[in-house]
Amino acid sequence: NAGVMQNPRHLVRRRGQEARLRCSPMKGHSHVYWYRQLPEEGLKFMVYLQKENIIDESGMPKERFSAEFPKEGPSILRIQQVVRGDSAAYFCASSRTDRGNTEAFFGQGTRLTVV
Amino acid sequence: AQTVTQSQPEMSVQEAETVTLSCTYDTSENNYYLFWYKQPPSRQMILVIRQEAYKQQNATENRFSVNFQKAAKSFSLKISDSQLGDTAMYFCAFIMNRDDKIIFGKGTRLHILP
């Protein structure tokens, strides 16, 4: 059973370009979470999705950021018109349910560098 | 709002020694879960240990154990017989039973010295 798969592992974008980060949850998991980690910081919650639904996007910046988790295929975190401050590691996690006692499994992250 | 505080940005100990990482948190909730995650240089987030707030008994996983003091809102991690492979960032984290967001502390960078 493969773990949470994120790709690409590393992504370099010029300012103003779009960044697309992909996350395939573990088999049987229908809950996906995205987190952002700045250098020397902990992980900050961005968005929580279930299939075809955004459940909680309270951690998402109001502009340029969007996320989806379609019925088929991976979850996508999209950042439009990237700026230097978007440079960070972006982690995806998945779980079977949204109950607190269910373990969330993390992918290895995508390190986005904006030049 | 819930917060998680790790007051030790960095620590170093000799191999085979015991080390304790501190964590405090703030919440008005009564039901919640606490976690310690390990992040080695590979960046993979690995769950080390989990504690349910309603359980008085401290969780233990092999060389890893916690000291959970609910009244003091303290959740420290003890690593016994430390090994070189324990070198990593360690994050304390919190989640409410009814909520979906894991809230992380800023982490403690632990170096195990040969």
XYZ file of C-alpha atoms in Angstrom:
229
model
C 0.000 0.000 0.000
C 1.775 3.094 -1.235
C 1.899 6.067 1.075
C 0.790 9.582 0.286
C 2.440 10.550 -2.979
C 3.299 14.127 -3.764
C 4.818 15.408 -6.965
C 6.913 17.040 -7.946
C 9.371 16.866 -5.031
C 10.984 20.084 -6.142
C 9.441 22.841 -8.239
C 11.091 26.032 -9.432
C 8.948 28.839 -10.799
C 9.666 32.375 -11.888
C 7.681 35.179 -10.332
C 4.305 35.486 -12.015
C 4.104 31.850 -13.164
C 1.660 29.267 -11.909
C 2.591 26.388 -9.612
C 0.616 23.136 -9.505
C 1.262 20.713 -6.685
C -0.227 17.222 -6.772
C -1.153 14.868 -3.975
C -2.414 11.299 -4.286
C -3.788 10.120 -0.928
C -3.302 6.659 0.457
C -5.630 4.012 -0.893
C -8.953 4.167 0.895
C -8.406 7.692 2.205
C -10.976 10.278 1.193
C -9.775 13.176 3.363
C -6.898 15.366 2.206
C -5.168 18.199 4.036
C -2.615 20.685 2.730
C -0.003 22.333 4.963
C 2.722 24.879 4.289
C 6.082 24.865 6.043
C 8.293 27.936 5.951
C 12.015 27.525 6.777
C 12.580 26.754 10.480
C 8.831 26.810 11.120
C 6.180 24.238 11.905
C 3.456 23.240 9.504
C 0.598 25.679 9.009
C -2.803 24.390 7.975
C -4.096 25.605 4.618
C -7.101 23.594 3.473
C -9.053 20.410 4.123
C -10.878 18.634 1.308
C -12.988 15.600 0.744
C -13.804 14.238 -2.670
C -15.214 17.139 -4.740
C -15.723 19.297 -1.637
C -13.726 21.930 0.218
C -14.520 21.444 3.889
C -12.291 24.067 5.503
C -10.144 26.606 3.701
C -9.567 28.927 6.638
C -5.782 28.724 6.224
C -5.707 29.551 2.542
C -4.615 33.008 1.410
C -7.595 34.814 -0.036
C -6.012 35.403 -3.424
C -3.978 33.337 -5.902
C -4.359 30.044 -3.983
C -6.911 27.368 -4.785
C -7.310 23.670 -4.122
C -9.399 20.860 -5.487
C -9.890 17.156 -4.933
C -11.823 15.794 -7.909
C -13.774 12.583 -7.984
C -11.017 11.014 -10.064
C -7.353 11.842 -9.771
C -5.118 13.571 -7.263
C -5.740 16.632 -5.171
C -4.254 19.776 -6.688
C -2.973 22.860 -4.899
C -2.666 25.697 -7.373
C -0.802 28.922 -6.812
C -1.266 31.558 -9.477
C 1.154 34.415 -10.155
C 3.670 33.130 -7.637
C 5.766 35.554 -5.595
C 8.995 35.013 -3.647
C 7.053 34.709 -0.397
C 5.355 31.576 -1.716
C 8.670 29.715 -1.503
C 8.109 26.962 1.055
C 7.605 23.245 1.478
C 4.013 22.181 0.894
C 2.851 18.999 2.564
C -0.203 16.928 1.880
C -1.716 14.511 4.396
C -4.561 12.056 4.086
C -6.745 10.133 6.492
C -9.644 7.709 6.394
C -11.953 9.914 8.441
C -11.963 13.373 9.938
C -12.101 12.189 13.523
C -9.256 13.415 15.674
C -8.223 9.937 16.666
C -7.530 8.911 13.092
C -3.913 9.115 12.098
C -3.056 11.444 9.245
C -0.278 10.221 6.957
C 1.969 12.781 5.329
C 3.610 12.862 1.936
C 7.232 13.898 1.520
C 6.284 17.372 0.466
C 6.916 19.602 -2.514
C 9.568 22.246 -2.115
C 8.572 25.281 -4.144
C 11.234 27.816 -4.981
C 10.229 31.066 -6.633
C 13.060 32.854 -8.418
C -7.494 29.873 19.663
C -5.381 26.807 20.219
C -1.617 27.244 20.305
C 1.330 24.908 20.681
C 4.640 26.161 22.072
C 8.009 24.441 21.901
C 10.504 26.467 23.897
C 13.670 24.636 22.803
C 14.649 25.540 19.234
C 17.656 23.201 19.259
C 19.172 20.502 21.452
C 22.188 18.198 21.331
C 22.849 15.043 23.328
C 25.335 12.214 23.185
C 24.313 8.891 21.735
C 22.719 6.546 24.305
C 21.710 9.404 26.586
C 18.139 10.283 27.481
C 16.681 13.553 26.237
C 13.405 15.340 26.988
C 11.715 17.721 24.573
C 9.252 20.214 26.025
C 5.847 21.221 24.706
C 3.037 23.284 26.145
C -0.297 24.032 24.583
C -3.277 26.232 25.192
C -6.890 25.235 24.732
C -10.216 25.572 26.452
C -11.364 22.222 25.104
C -11.511 19.084 27.197
C -11.334 16.445 24.489
C -8.351 16.492 22.202
C -5.333 14.545 20.973
C -1.654 15.339 21.187
C 1.087 14.085 18.912
C 4.810 14.148 18.449
C 6.001 14.058 14.849
C 9.548 13.500 13.684
C 10.876 15.132 10.517
C 14.282 13.781 9.456
C 16.344 15.444 6.703
C 14.262 13.554 4.144
C 11.399 15.883 5.210
C 9.014 12.962 5.697
C 6.653 13.621 8.619
C 6.599 10.535 10.817
C 4.190 10.057 13.699
C 6.215 9.119 16.780
C 3.594 8.922 19.502
C -0.009 9.906 20.230
C -1.843 10.736 23.465
C -5.590 10.960 24.020
C -6.450 13.713 26.508
C -9.039 11.565 28.263
C -6.408 8.947 29.124
C -4.421 9.538 32.272
C -1.822 6.932 31.429
C 1.153 8.288 29.540
C 1.668 6.837 26.069
C 4.783 4.774 25.361
C 6.262 3.505 22.104
C 9.482 1.563 22.618
C 12.168 4.155 23.464
C 9.701 7.043 23.215
C 7.417 8.080 26.041
C 5.491 11.167 27.012
C 4.819 13.009 30.235
C 1.279 14.330 29.833
C 0.214 16.847 32.462
C -3.297 17.874 31.501
C -3.799 20.489 34.210
C -0.511 22.141 33.319
C -1.166 21.690 29.577
C 2.229 20.140 29.174
C 3.202 17.297 26.840
C 6.908 16.464 26.878
C 8.616 13.727 24.870
C 11.326 11.566 26.398
C 13.687 9.633 24.161
C 15.642 6.939 25.995
C 18.880 5.371 24.773
C 19.050 7.921 21.961
C 20.370 6.764 18.594
C 21.997 8.603 15.705
C 18.872 7.971 13.655
C 16.871 10.048 16.113
C 18.513 13.192 14.716
C 15.622 15.208 13.272
C 13.193 18.038 13.820
C 10.515 17.118 16.328
C 7.121 18.767 16.220
C 4.537 18.743 18.949
C 0.998 18.868 17.571
C -2.572 19.148 18.763
C -5.983 18.346 17.319
C -9.433 18.685 18.802
C -11.693 15.695 18.613
C -14.356 17.559 16.706
C -12.035 19.498 14.463
C -9.931 18.660 11.487
C -6.832 20.829 11.712
C -3.635 19.603 13.297
C -1.922 22.572 14.950
C 1.858 22.316 15.077
C 4.507 23.905 17.252
C 7.574 25.448 15.644
C 9.704 22.415 16.322
C 12.859 21.410 18.168
C 15.920 20.450 16.171
C 17.534 17.481 17.921
C 21.117 16.414 17.237
C 22.342 13.049 18.494
C 26.127 13.166 18.707
C 28.317 10.070 18.232
